[in-house]
Structure formats: structure tokens, C-alpha cells
XYZ file of C-alpha atoms in Angstrom:
752
model
C 73.701 78.057 150.013
C 70.880 79.494 147.869
C 73.069 82.484 147.082
C 75.526 80.236 145.252
C 73.003 79.288 142.617
C 71.915 82.849 141.912
C 72.352 83.703 138.239
C 74.966 86.325 137.446
C 74.687 89.312 135.181
C 77.405 89.516 132.491
C 77.931 93.190 133.154
C 80.979 94.324 135.085
C 78.855 96.126 137.730
C 76.633 93.122 138.580
C 79.657 90.821 138.458
C 81.452 92.964 141.056
C 78.283 93.168 143.210
C 77.803 89.369 143.146
C 81.425 88.845 144.067
C 81.147 91.383 146.876
C 78.000 89.724 148.294
C 79.626 86.337 148.058
C 82.688 87.470 149.972
C 80.569 89.109 152.698
C 78.555 85.949 153.171
C 81.597 83.754 153.248
C 83.334 85.881 155.889
C 80.129 86.224 157.966
C 80.567 85.004 161.564
C 76.866 84.341 162.054
C 76.223 81.381 164.267
C 73.976 79.679 161.691
C 76.694 79.638 159.078
C 79.343 78.652 161.618
C 77.100 75.857 162.822
C 76.216 74.551 159.366
C 79.527 74.973 157.512
C 83.018 74.151 158.546
C 85.998 76.164 157.257
C 86.721 73.343 154.803
C 83.191 73.463 153.517
C 83.297 77.267 153.105
C 86.484 76.952 151.077
C 84.966 74.239 148.930
C 81.813 76.272 148.343
C 83.843 79.310 147.301
C 86.083 77.168 145.083
C 83.117 75.855 143.126
C 81.618 79.302 142.760
C 84.991 80.873 141.877
C 85.403 78.338 139.054
C 81.949 79.256 137.790
C 82.910 82.920 137.885
C 86.239 82.292 136.131
C 84.389 80.592 133.300
C 82.153 83.656 132.876
C 84.554 86.566 133.311
C 85.458 88.616 130.251
C 88.426 90.744 131.298
C 91.725 90.429 133.086
C 90.465 92.845 135.751
C 87.596 90.498 136.641
C 89.873 87.463 136.550
C 92.392 89.091 138.893
C 89.626 89.976 141.411
C 88.415 86.387 141.536
C 91.936 84.984 141.605
C 92.953 87.267 144.501
C 89.994 85.998 146.548
C 90.892 82.372 145.822
C 94.384 83.129 147.158
C 92.882 84.659 150.339
C 90.705 81.571 150.770
C 93.742 79.308 150.470
C 92.852 77.869 147.061
C 96.193 78.711 145.414
C 97.028 75.092 144.718
C 93.565 74.034 143.569
C 94.200 72.420 140.107
C 90.824 73.508 138.759
C 91.422 77.144 139.699
C 94.945 77.050 138.252
C 93.693 75.490 135.022
C 90.883 78.023 134.598
C 93.207 80.993 135.207
C 95.864 79.722 132.788
C 93.331 78.724 130.111
C 91.685 82.168 130.242
C 95.018 84.026 130.050
C 96.368 81.876 127.200
C 93.323 81.443 124.984
C 91.273 84.631 125.318
C 92.108 87.701 123.220
C 92.079 89.814 126.375
C 94.175 87.285 128.293
C 97.619 88.061 129.740
C 100.061 85.221 129.012
C 102.660 86.727 131.353
C 100.147 86.500 134.203
C 99.507 82.878 133.235
C 103.256 82.212 133.413
C 103.379 83.607 136.962
C 100.627 81.180 137.979
C 102.376 78.392 136.044
C 105.580 78.976 138.036
C 103.693 78.222 141.301
C 102.710 74.738 140.098
C 105.242 72.112 141.265
C 104.318 69.473 138.667
C 102.310 70.943 135.757
C 100.185 68.530 133.780
C 100.614 67.974 130.055
C 97.421 69.965 129.550
C 98.918 72.991 131.340
C 102.178 72.766 129.332
C 100.181 72.611 126.087
C 98.028 75.572 127.103
C 101.091 77.691 127.901
C 102.598 76.902 124.486
C 99.282 77.708 122.847
C 99.321 81.059 124.650
C 102.786 81.990 123.444
C 101.795 81.031 119.898
C 98.762 83.327 120.195
C 100.898 86.359 121.122
C 103.563 85.547 118.501
C 106.324 84.617 120.949
C 107.337 81.278 119.380
C 110.844 81.190 120.872
C 109.449 81.295 124.421
C 107.107 78.513 123.297
C 110.131 76.464 122.211
C 111.737 77.105 125.626
C 108.532 75.828 127.258
C 108.682 72.677 125.110
C 112.301 72.035 126.096
C 111.419 72.572 129.769
C 108.481 70.171 129.404
C 110.746 67.424 128.054
C 113.382 68.169 130.706
C 110.742 67.846 133.452
C 109.839 64.357 132.186
C 106.379 65.377 131.022
C 105.598 63.491 127.846
C 104.080 65.584 125.032
C 100.897 64.406 123.363
C 99.564 64.857 119.841
C 98.275 68.357 120.718
C 101.617 69.686 121.969
C 103.473 70.231 118.691
C 100.482 71.607 116.718
C 99.947 74.204 119.474
C 103.646 75.084 119.502
C 104.170 75.182 115.733
C 101.112 77.340 115.072
C 102.968 80.463 116.235
C 106.151 79.904 114.218
C 107.400 82.521 111.793
C 109.799 81.654 108.970
C 112.980 82.381 110.975
C 111.957 80.286 113.976
C 110.684 77.541 111.662
C 114.026 77.456 109.882
C 115.902 77.284 113.185
C 113.847 74.698 115.058
C 111.625 72.947 112.494
C 113.858 69.993 111.668
C 114.902 69.433 115.303
C 111.293 69.369 116.453
C 110.324 66.996 113.644
C 113.031 64.558 114.761
C 111.642 64.887 118.282
C 108.150 64.112 116.957
C 109.503 60.955 115.307
C 111.194 60.004 118.579
C 107.902 60.265 120.479
C 105.948 58.490 117.740
C 103.832 61.445 116.637
C 105.104 61.622 113.049
C 102.151 59.541 111.856
C 99.576 61.712 113.622
C 97.571 63.708 111.090
C 97.472 66.892 113.212
C 101.215 66.807 113.765
C 101.830 66.155 110.070
C 99.669 69.132 109.063
C 101.524 71.374 111.495
C 104.919 70.370 110.090
C 103.787 70.716 106.453
C 102.753 74.287 107.282
C 105.988 75.082 109.153
C 108.342 73.638 106.529
C 106.419 75.371 103.726
C 106.581 78.630 105.628
C 110.364 78.663 105.943
C 111.112 77.439 102.427
C 112.065 73.871 103.378
C 109.700 72.521 100.748
C 111.520 69.204 100.371
C 110.930 68.455 104.076
C 107.326 69.645 103.721
C 106.842 67.296 100.771
C 108.429 64.420 102.724
C 105.847 64.865 105.513
C 103.082 65.437 102.944
C 103.882 62.116 101.262
C 103.685 60.338 104.642
C 99.973 61.127 104.863
C 97.033 59.952 102.805
C 93.730 61.426 101.686
C 94.661 65.004 102.420
C 91.843 67.531 102.292
C 92.112 70.543 99.986
C 93.506 72.874 102.685
C 96.677 70.783 103.078
C 97.137 70.593 99.306
C 96.886 74.379 99.283
C 99.568 74.698 101.965
C 101.928 72.511 99.932
C 101.262 74.412 96.678
C 101.745 77.694 98.539
C 105.089 76.412 99.817
C 106.293 75.712 96.289
C 105.085 79.143 95.172
C 106.963 80.780 98.033
C 110.301 79.392 96.758
C 109.345 80.055 93.121
C 109.172 76.330 92.304
C 106.221 76.963 90.021
C 106.689 73.870 87.862
C 106.451 71.720 91.006
C 103.254 73.568 91.937
C 101.805 72.648 88.544
C 102.805 69.017 88.945
C 101.322 68.837 92.458
C 98.044 70.361 91.268
C 97.922 67.737 88.524
C 98.321 65.014 91.205
C 95.561 66.667 93.204
C 93.233 66.497 90.201
C 94.095 62.818 89.609
C 93.201 61.997 93.221
C 89.812 63.624 92.720
C 90.323 66.399 95.285
C 88.149 69.366 94.332
C 89.984 72.704 94.478
C 88.548 75.645 96.358
C 88.928 79.354 95.634
C 92.302 79.461 97.437
C 93.642 76.685 95.197
C 92.477 78.524 92.087
C 94.143 81.776 93.217
C 97.389 79.939 93.955
C 97.395 78.221 90.563
C 96.508 81.402 88.689
C 99.562 82.950 90.351
C 101.649 80.009 89.086
C 100.370 80.469 85.532
C 101.021 84.206 85.777
C 104.631 83.695 86.861
C 105.224 81.106 84.139
C 103.241 83.128 81.564
C 101.373 79.882 80.949
C 98.206 80.999 79.192
C 97.106 77.454 78.345
C 97.442 76.396 81.990
C 95.632 79.544 83.089
C 92.685 78.808 80.804
C 92.520 75.271 82.225
C 92.314 76.685 85.766
C 89.700 79.207 84.621
C 87.399 76.330 83.575
C 86.781 75.533 87.258
C 85.216 78.989 87.551
C 83.392 78.888 84.200
C 81.809 75.508 85.025
C 80.680 76.752 88.444
C 82.845 74.262 90.371
C 84.448 77.163 92.234
C 82.466 80.261 93.081
C 84.292 83.446 91.994
C 85.150 86.133 94.528
C 87.015 89.419 94.407
C 90.463 87.947 95.129
C 89.980 85.204 92.539
C 88.787 87.635 89.855
C 91.766 89.903 90.552
C 94.068 86.905 90.098
C 92.342 86.123 86.785
C 92.867 89.658 85.495
C 96.523 89.522 86.489
C 97.075 86.144 84.819
C 95.450 87.173 81.533
C 97.245 90.545 81.567
C 100.679 89.033 82.202
C 100.067 86.529 79.389
C 99.164 89.374 77.021
C 95.472 88.436 76.730
C 94.109 91.884 77.498
C 90.778 91.107 75.817
C 90.142 88.306 78.313
C 91.439 90.434 81.199
C 89.096 93.265 80.242
C 86.172 90.831 79.924
C 86.702 89.592 83.509
C 87.083 93.187 84.702
C 83.872 94.324 82.994
C 81.839 91.442 84.477
C 82.984 92.018 88.074
C 80.160 92.884 90.481
C 82.551 94.797 92.710
C 86.099 96.038 92.183
C 88.830 97.218 94.518
C 92.048 99.133 93.942
C 93.838 95.876 93.043
C 91.334 95.179 90.250
C 91.878 98.617 88.739
C 95.659 98.490 89.169
C 95.844 95.093 87.466
C 93.988 96.316 84.380
C 96.055 99.538 84.260
C 99.299 97.602 84.615
C 98.194 95.097 81.961
C 97.501 97.747 79.329
C 100.664 99.663 80.263
C 102.834 96.545 79.939
C 101.284 95.706 76.563
C 102.237 99.156 75.240
C 98.656 100.495 75.160
C 99.612 103.462 77.304
C 96.640 105.646 76.349
C 94.167 102.926 77.314
C 96.096 102.358 80.543
C 95.849 106.068 81.318
C 92.114 106.044 80.535
C 91.489 103.360 83.187
C 93.926 105.042 85.574
C 92.011 108.320 85.354
C 88.723 106.462 86.033
C 89.965 104.809 89.241
C 87.751 105.651 92.256
C 90.822 105.486 94.490
C 94.535 105.065 93.853
C 97.282 103.800 96.137
C 101.044 104.066 95.644
C 101.046 100.773 93.720
C 98.574 102.191 91.176
C 100.630 105.337 90.651
C 103.851 103.336 90.317
C 102.251 100.987 87.759
C 101.262 103.943 85.582
C 104.671 105.600 85.985
C 106.392 102.337 85.011
C 104.177 102.148 81.935
C 105.523 105.495 80.755
C 109.100 104.437 81.520
C 108.687 101.246 79.506
C 107.909 103.337 76.415
C 110.677 105.857 77.186
C 108.119 108.551 77.998
C 110.298 109.879 80.803
C 108.903 113.398 80.941
C 105.336 112.064 81.240
C 106.521 109.843 84.096
C 107.873 112.858 85.975
C 104.691 114.875 85.373
C 102.632 111.982 86.757
C 104.896 111.760 89.801
C 104.210 115.437 90.525
C 100.467 114.684 90.309
C 100.995 111.803 92.735
C 102.538 114.176 95.260
C 99.709 116.667 94.837
C 97.301 113.796 95.631
C 99.130 113.249 98.962
C 99.915 109.616 98.147
C 103.222 108.649 99.734
C 105.497 106.754 97.330
C 107.466 103.678 98.359
C 110.990 102.622 97.413
C 109.804 101.075 94.126
C 108.206 104.370 93.067
C 111.409 106.224 93.878
C 113.501 103.771 91.853
C 111.202 104.361 88.875
C 111.535 108.144 89.233
C 115.314 107.870 89.584
C 115.313 105.866 86.354
C 113.384 108.675 84.613
C 115.844 111.260 85.978
C 118.760 109.125 84.785
C 117.420 108.844 81.255
C 116.619 112.557 81.046
C 119.889 113.606 82.660
C 117.775 115.508 85.225
C 120.331 115.754 88.028
C 118.531 118.476 89.996
C 115.363 116.402 90.213
C 117.414 113.299 90.998
C 119.039 115.158 93.890
C 115.588 116.188 95.111
C 114.465 112.540 94.998
C 117.444 111.504 97.138
C 116.629 114.220 99.684
C 112.984 113.123 99.673
C 114.028 109.517 100.376
C 116.192 110.611 103.313
C 113.629 113.007 104.834
C 110.618 110.703 104.526
C 112.331 107.562 105.841
C 111.640 105.638 102.649
C 113.378 102.277 102.687
C 116.848 102.958 101.324
C 117.933 99.444 100.440
C 120.409 98.072 97.901
C 117.760 98.399 95.201
C 117.465 102.165 95.802
C 121.239 102.562 96.229
C 121.865 100.935 92.853
C 119.306 103.254 91.224
C 121.012 106.296 92.764
C 124.414 105.164 91.462
C 122.946 104.650 87.996
C 121.240 108.061 88.092
C 124.392 109.933 89.126
C 126.505 108.211 86.480
C 123.958 108.849 83.728
C 123.855 112.495 84.779
C 127.654 112.587 84.587
C 128.218 113.161 88.325
C 130.895 110.559 88.984
C 131.850 111.912 92.417
C 128.308 111.588 93.813
C 128.066 108.036 92.453
C 131.308 107.142 94.248
C 129.927 108.653 97.480
C 126.721 106.599 97.343
C 128.778 103.445 96.696
C 131.006 104.086 99.724
C 128.006 104.758 101.986
C 126.141 101.574 101.028
C 126.244 98.981 103.814
C 125.268 96.124 101.525
C 126.479 95.754 97.970
C 125.382 93.084 95.515
C 126.794 92.219 92.110
C 124.493 94.799 90.526
C 126.047 97.513 92.712
C 129.559 96.602 91.579
C 128.440 96.260 87.969
C 126.742 99.694 88.042
C 130.012 101.211 89.275
C 132.118 99.447 86.629
C 129.808 100.376 83.742
C 129.286 103.920 85.040
C 132.994 104.621 85.419
C 133.655 103.123 81.983
C 131.156 105.249 80.049
C 132.286 108.376 81.895
C 135.875 107.905 80.738
C 137.360 106.417 83.921
C 138.545 103.152 82.365
C 141.441 102.464 84.732
C 139.260 103.075 87.792
C 136.572 100.806 86.346
C 139.083 97.971 86.034
C 140.340 98.674 89.556
C 136.730 98.442 90.758
C 136.448 95.073 89.017
C 139.535 93.845 90.897
C 137.980 95.024 94.194
C 134.797 93.158 93.293
C 136.734 89.907 92.839
C 138.618 90.492 96.122
C 135.262 90.998 97.879
C 134.301 87.479 96.689
C 131.456 88.812 94.560
C 131.068 86.683 91.439
C 130.786 88.733 88.243
C 128.157 87.890 85.652
C 127.916 88.484 81.920
C 126.724 92.077 82.430
C 129.733 92.829 84.632
C 132.043 91.701 81.855
C 130.222 93.933 79.381
C 131.176 96.825 81.687
C 134.777 95.628 81.888
C 135.111 95.322 78.098
C 133.393 98.703 77.736
C 136.027 100.223 80.049
C 138.801 98.779 77.900
C 137.068 100.091 74.761
C 136.668 103.681 75.942
C 140.195 103.758 77.371
C 141.726 102.119 74.282
C 143.228 99.247 76.337
C 143.240 96.589 73.612
C 145.526 94.008 75.211
C 143.716 94.125 78.541
C 140.436 93.745 76.681
C 141.702 90.602 74.967
C 142.806 89.164 78.324
C 139.468 89.875 80.010
C 137.573 88.379 77.073
C 139.564 85.157 77.540
C 139.374 85.119 81.357
C 135.606 85.488 81.485
C 135.342 81.932 80.181
C 138.456 80.398 81.739
C 138.061 81.889 85.244
C 134.312 82.384 85.653
C 132.794 80.002 83.119
C 130.866 82.766 81.353
C 130.209 81.973 77.735
C 130.544 85.134 75.603
C 127.264 86.323 74.158
C 126.519 88.622 71.229
C 127.114 91.770 73.275
C 130.570 90.597 74.388
C 131.590 89.956 70.781
C 130.203 93.379 69.876
C 132.397 94.941 72.589
C 135.476 93.166 71.209
C 134.725 94.352 67.666
C 134.224 97.877 69.013
C 137.466 97.700 71.028
C 139.565 96.540 68.069
C 137.797 98.788 65.575
C 138.272 101.969 67.589
C 141.971 101.118 67.940
C 142.217 100.919 64.154
C 142.666 97.148 64.055
C 139.835 96.692 61.576
C 141.168 93.470 60.066
C 141.297 91.733 63.452
C 137.837 93.093 64.249
C 136.553 91.527 61.027
C 138.274 88.236 61.939
C 136.430 88.221 65.290
C 133.134 88.539 63.425
C 133.999 85.806 60.952
C 135.174 83.317 63.607
C 132.590 83.937 66.347
C 130.431 80.847 67.064
C 127.226 82.914 66.911
C 125.710 84.414 63.798
C 126.620 88.114 64.057
C 123.659 90.456 64.400
C 123.248 94.046 63.231
C 124.744 95.404 66.492
C 128.033 93.527 65.957
C 128.246 94.658 62.341
C 127.252 98.146 63.511
C 130.306 98.269 65.791
C 132.507 97.572 62.781
C 130.654 100.181 60.694
C 131.193 102.780 63.421
C 134.912 102.017 63.446
C 135.008 102.399 59.666
C 133.550 105.915 60.101
C 136.320 106.878 62.525
C 139.066 105.476 60.293
C 137.337 106.310 56.964
C 137.558 102.785 55.551
C 134.930 102.968 52.810
C 135.373 99.444 51.436
C 134.893 97.721 54.792
C 132.082 100.121 55.678
C 130.150 99.135 52.546
C 130.542 95.456 53.408
C 129.371 95.997 57.008
C 126.430 98.117 55.859
C 125.380 95.439 53.367
C 125.388 92.799 56.136
C 123.312 95.016 58.445
C 120.730 95.823 55.783
C 120.328 92.115 54.990
C 119.486 91.547 58.649
C 117.517 94.750 59.161
C 116.413 96.366 55.861
C 114.629 99.271 57.581
C 117.627 100.316 59.703
C 117.796 104.021 58.885
C 120.873 104.628 61.069
C 122.983 102.489 58.696
C 122.112 104.669 55.710
C 122.912 107.815 57.695
C 126.265 106.465 58.897
C 127.168 105.366 55.379
C 126.260 108.843 54.112
C 128.522 110.373 56.776
C 131.398 108.165 55.634
C 130.863 109.010 51.971
C 130.612 112.726 52.838
C 133.821 112.604 54.896
C 135.606 110.900 52.001
C 133.944 113.226 49.435
C 132.345 110.254 47.622
C 129.423 112.393 46.462
C 128.131 110.015 43.808
C 127.983 107.118 46.263
C 126.297 109.425 48.761
C 123.711 110.449 46.155
C 122.856 106.784 45.477
C 122.332 106.092 49.162
C 120.184 109.209 49.496
C 118.013 108.076 46.569
C 117.615 104.645 48.171
C 116.559 106.304 51.422
C 113.954 108.385 49.586
C 112.632 105.357 47.706
C 112.257 103.397 50.947
C 110.842 106.385 52.827
C 113.693 106.301 55.328
C 114.357 109.600 57.062
C 117.276 110.679 59.192
C 116.317 110.791 62.875
C 116.331 114.466 63.881
C 118.917 115.443 66.472
C 117.383 116.112 69.886
C 119.044 117.392 73.051
C 117.517 117.399 76.532
C 118.735 119.724 79.256
C 117.581 120.328 82.815
C 117.620 123.928 83.982
C 116.142 125.255 87.233
C 114.111 122.074 87.811
C 112.622 121.953 84.296
C 113.632 119.678 81.418
C 113.925 121.459 78.060
C 114.032 119.791 74.668
C 115.942 121.244 71.720
C 115.610 119.936 68.171
C 117.983 120.870 65.356
C 116.786 124.102 63.741
C 113.803 124.359 66.111
C 112.440 127.803 67.045
C 109.554 126.784 69.324
C 111.273 127.724 72.601
C 109.750 130.843 74.272
C 113.228 132.425 74.334
C 114.060 131.367 70.791
C 115.189 134.852 69.688
C 117.554 135.227 72.638
C 118.924 131.699 72.072
C 119.746 132.286 68.399
C 121.207 135.719 69.172
C 123.431 134.132 71.822
C 124.361 131.344 69.414
C 125.468 133.878 66.777
C 127.435 135.825 69.355
C 128.983 132.622 70.708
C 130.109 131.499 67.251
C 131.818 134.834 66.611
C 133.692 134.516 69.907
C 134.725 130.943 69.106
C 135.988 131.898 65.628
C 138.300 134.410 67.270
C 139.508 131.546 69.482
C 140.238 129.419 66.400
C 136.923 127.704 65.661
C 136.302 126.670 62.067
C 133.111 124.752 61.163
C 133.723 121.087 60.329
C 131.189 120.145 57.650
C 132.740 116.793 56.767
C 129.718 114.899 58.102
C 127.103 117.021 56.318
C 125.926 114.668 53.578
C 123.882 117.217 51.658
C 125.427 118.146 48.303
C 125.081 121.895 48.920
C 127.339 124.902 49.147
C 129.839 125.250 51.978
C 127.991 128.232 53.446
C 124.768 126.263 53.617
C 126.627 123.351 55.226
C 127.991 125.706 57.895
C 124.481 127.005 58.511
C 123.249 123.404 58.945
C 125.841 122.519 61.591
C 125.251 125.838 63.423
C 121.666 124.794 64.188
C 122.482 121.406 65.766
C 120.462 120.762 68.913
C 123.382 120.625 71.377
C 124.564 124.054 70.195
C 121.093 125.477 70.893
C 121.115 123.839 74.348
C 124.553 125.277 75.173
C 123.482 128.764 74.027
C 120.401 128.581 76.259
C 122.514 127.412 79.210
C 124.888 130.359 78.769
C 122.027 132.890 79.025
C 120.171 131.037 81.821
C 122.834 129.995 84.336
C 125.987 131.215 86.020
C 129.551 129.995 85.530
C 129.355 127.730 88.589
C 126.570 125.635 87.019
C 127.624 122.568 85.023
C 125.879 122.343 81.646
C 124.411 118.829 81.269
C 122.990 117.649 77.945
C 121.535 114.324 76.798
C 121.755 113.786 73.015
C 119.745 111.112 71.199
C 122.396 110.658 68.475
C 126.166 110.420 68.336
C 127.737 113.831 68.820
C 129.078 115.136 65.509
C 132.697 116.218 65.023
C 131.808 119.900 64.713
C 129.696 120.024 67.893
C 132.412 118.150 69.769
C 135.038 120.689 68.688
C 132.712 123.588 69.517
C 131.970 122.253 73.037
C 135.702 122.020 73.803
C 136.178 125.654 72.837
C 133.132 126.817 74.852
C 134.535 125.099 77.950
C 137.772 127.036 77.445
C 136.486 130.453 76.305
C 133.541 130.660 78.747
C 135.168 128.686 81.551
C 132.204 126.289 81.757
C 132.129 122.582 82.472
C 129.948 120.797 79.909
C 128.808 117.171 80.136
C 127.190 115.632 77.065
C 125.794 112.110 77.061
C 125.348 110.977 73.489
C 124.167 107.615 72.182
C 127.491 105.893 72.868
C 129.268 107.536 75.797
C 129.849 110.581 78.003
C 131.882 113.629 77.041
C 133.197 115.704 79.952
C 134.400 119.002 78.497
C 136.631 121.151 80.669
C 139.398 123.699 79.982
C 139.335 123.003 76.271
C 139.632 119.224 76.352
C 137.286 116.200 76.469
C 137.420 113.081 78.602
C 137.082 110.907 75.473
C 140.423 112.199 74.162
C 138.677 112.748 70.808
C 138.107 108.992 70.541
C 134.373 108.248 70.225
């Protein structure tokens, strides 16, 4: 028996040797052993030693060796052996829960302890549904759960399982009288918070008393998870009143609340716990502080925290970059971005978004190329940002490349990305591709439908846009105020006045959407473009909101089309009272005076502009060609191929004159000779872009141009003739709509 008390080495080799020696001694047929020990005694001796070995083993291989010997020695039903095997398999990181279940199945009447251990095991390996099945089997087998059972079971729940079984199990806890047990209560607060059932979590929370800070944190986290940030604030206030000291987790949670609510005052109150030394700062907490101050626009405070940090990670740097970018300090954001020791895809996307926010689309694309050269893989949010840049630049080729990149690199192609692709294709004038993406999308939200309606409308497909709206209603997707802007826009561009009136009425009567300023602006635009200027003015006078410069601007634009000087002067006066520095109003008024040959009135406006230092925004056209985006400014000669462009432009104009082109100088508001006026309109940016496209691409390539201003009458007429004479399709996106030129006509039907 001395061999049984011999100490064991923890190594696998000595463990195997000890086990081997033990087995040899136990199976020895020596007369001394046979005389001294009966078979029962041998089995008992081995059972005690096997239990000792089971407690010391550190791998499934060792456990299986010992367990196989206990089976050979007839100890299969020994409760202690069974318990040790199941406990090891269910609680140790190296344990095999499936092996434990096989042993469990050999036990005729498992104890409550064994049931609990099995559930604990399935929670450990994230198989909560099997754990629930075990709980049901336990109840069915008339084994009463104890106050450990549900905490073990609930610990492994994810949000889906919690949502499915949480309430049922809580009712079962009440039935068995465990609802007042503090461990059970904690488990249910966690589970209900996890799955978003915060009202149930709060109900259980209120059943307990004197909760420690960890449970308060779980409850606050639950509110944060469902974006009930005001309730988080209120709960934290209760926590303070009860004298519970927050820890660093509490502070991080509450800083997140203040960040989401942009509550600077609340954030400063939370910060006092750190300043007074009540809570020791750490990296996560300091990152949360930077984020809170940055979101609230306090970049001085954010920078102060950043500068004082003993150590920083990529989140610290990204937060400060994002903060400066969001506040419009793009150069400072770029300075910190360039200093970052390491950058992840979130950092790159934050910087790209900063450029997008300031309409620096070309810089965003350049930075994206740098990101690729750095071998940082973008995610779906990065790709949406780049698609937005492509959309605003009209860079279809690059947008197509982005789509291919998404497909080839298995980047999550969700509704968010699909909507961005639809928007990009529409803003690049490729209606067919936008339709294709829409048809291929498995899930469509209201933003998907709205993107289609707006996109079709601005591209001149008014009837199809309204048909899409009908399909949206049939699909039981509720439109919002933005959807109705698209619908009214479709009616405006298609000249469908009566339908526009009906939709304007139905948005309130059928969907309870109260018209906002933009809706009234659409109605004024709709009526004004149709020549019903008096009714448009009546809409402005009777609208319940005080009309802003955009609404009056819609009327002023209509006055330009229909050359109503008197009404134009009234609209301009109203706009300038609201926005005295609005240079576009002066320019539009000059155009109207020039068209009506009111040169004296035009001269007065020009003098006013000079006195106020207001300058006409120079015309600018962007065009993508062979993967590069080129910018053309009226009269500019900075392009490397400037000589060829102007030579082609001269040649093109001669060809167009033969085809019947005559310069329209009605919108040139300079009091100069006719020849000089013709020279001025010849150098407009879209003409330069078209000339460059003709010398740089073949007939099969569609010419796509993005113009920062409204396309003038002369350029519009010229583009129609180019499409006919040169057999080219031209798509121009100006400030108000798309113009699809083909075979000598335009999709706008000369109504823009």
C-alpha cells in the first residue's frame, strides 16, 4: 500500500509511469497481495488513487487513460469517479464536454450537481441551446434545480437565445422560488440587458437591494445597447444618490452616453471623478474622454487629454483625427493622421470621411489609393465613403472598380453598400446599372426605394419614379419625408403638375407626414417651371412656415425661365433680406436682366456686387477619363493639353455652325460687344471638357461631366448638337438635374 502514497510528478511521462506501475501492482497475482487484499479491496484502493489522479491530470489524454482503467476495474458507476470526470470535462479549458455527456448518459439518476455541471460546460463552449435542453430534461426527470442552476445556464446565453428563452426561464425561476436569490437576479439582469429586454432587466434590478457597482454597470450597459441614453443618465443619477462609487467601467459607459447625447455638461461632470482621483484613468477611459470631448466640439479639451496620455493606441489617435476632421480642421486632422505610429482601416476611413465632409472628394480618392498601397484592407464603411466620393465627382470608372473590388474581396455587401452603389450609378448618370443593383438586392429598406425614386427623377425618368413609388407602397414599405421629396421632384422634372398637387396632399392625409420647407420648395419649383407663377407665389404666401431663401430661390429660378422681371425682383429682395451675402441671387438677377435687355438694371446690380465684394462663382466642370478626374474652369489654360483642347474647340464650333449652331449670349450679363460675348460663352468649362473628351476617347465612350453651376442655354444647345454631329452620348449633371444628350435631344426636354 506504500505505493499508493507515492507523490506524482506533474509531467506526462512520470504520470504515465506511475499509472503503469499502479496497474502492474494491482494485477499482480503474488500470494502476499492475494492474501492481504480481496478483490473488493483492490478495487477500492484503485478507486481512491484514480480519484487522486483525476484531480491532478491536465489533459484529456491523461483523463481518458485513467477513466479506461476505472472501467476495467469495474468502477464505471462509482459516483466520485463520474463526478470527477464530468467536472474536469466541463470546467477545464482542455475539457471535452461531449465526452462528459457520454459519461452523463450512463448515469441512471444524475444528481443536481451533475446537471448543473453539464449546463456549466455547455455555457463554457458557447452551446446555450443544448444547455437549455439539459435544463428541460432536468425538470422532466424530477430533479429540482437549485440557486446555482440558472446562473450556470444563463452565463452562456447570446442575445438570440436570451430573447427566445429568457422570459420563460424567469417565470420558471419564480415558480421554483429563486427570483429573490441574488445570484439568479444578477444572471437575469445580464441576460435581459444582453437581448435588449431592458424593461424586464429593470424589473429584476428593482427587485434587489444594495447592488454593487458591477450590476449597476450591467443595467446602464443594457440601456446603452438599446440607445436609451436618457435612461442611462437617470440610472447613474440614482446610483450616485445611493452612494455607490463608480468604477472605470461606469465612467466609460457614461462618457459614451454623453458622447451620444452630445452632452458636454454631463461629460464634464463625469470627468470630475477622474480629476478628483476617485477613478484611476486607464487607456480605455482616456480614449472615451477624447471621443466625448471631440463629439461635443471641445477639441481643446480632447487634445489636452491626448497630450497627457502616458500611452496611446490606434483608437486614441483615430479619435483625435476624427475629432479634428469633424470640426472642419482638416489640415490639423491630417497632421495627426500622418504622425500615427500605426493605422487600421478605421483610421483611414475617418480621414477619408473628413475630406468628404468638406467636399474634398479628389483628396479622399487620393488617400484611398494611399490606403491600398499601405496594404490595409478596407471594410464596407470605407467602400461606402469611396462610392460617395465617386458619386460626387461623377467618376463612374472608379465607381465600377470599387464594385469589382467589393465582389472580389468578399467585403460585406449589405443594404448600406447596395444603397451607396445605387446612389453612385444615378449620380454618374448610369440609370441601367442602378436598376440592376436594385433588382439584385435581397433586402431593401426605405432608403433603397427612396434612392431609386430620387435617382430616376433627377435623371428624367419621372413616370418610372412614380411607378417605383407605387411599388414601394405595395411592398408595405412606409415612405418618409425624403421619399416624398423624390416623388415631388419627379413630378417637377416631368412637368406633372396635377399629380404633384395630389401627392403633396396625400403625404399628409395618407401617411401623416407634415410638409417641411423642402416640400414647399418642391411645390413652388413644380408650379414655377410650369409657368404658374401666381399659384407658386400663393403657395409661398399661405405656407405655415416662414419661407427661407431656398423657397424664394425656386420662384426666382422660375422667373428666369419665364422672364418675369417684376416677380424676380420681389423674390430676389426677399432672399437678400434673409441672406445678404448670397452671390447666386445677384448672378441670377443679372441673367434675367441680360435676357430681357434691362442693361441699366443690370448695371446697378453689378455695382452693388462690386461694392459688397461679391463675385460670380467661376464655372467648373469635372470629368473622368481613363481613371483620372480632370477639372476644367471657364477660360482656363492650365491643362497639359491646353493647345490641343482649344484647337479642337475651335474646330468643333466651326462644325456646329455648319449644323446650325448660333451662340446664345442672352445670359451674358457683361455690357460688351456681341463678339466679345460670343468669345465668353465659347470658353465655358463644359465646352472645354467636351472638346477634351472628343480628342481623348472613342465614339463608344459616354462623355460624363459634373458642373458646379446650372448649365447655361448656350452650352445646353451646343451639347445637343455635339451629340448629333459627332454621334456621342453626353451626360451632364449640373446643380439642379441631369441632362442626357443623345441624337440631338436632351432628356430634360429643354425644361431646366
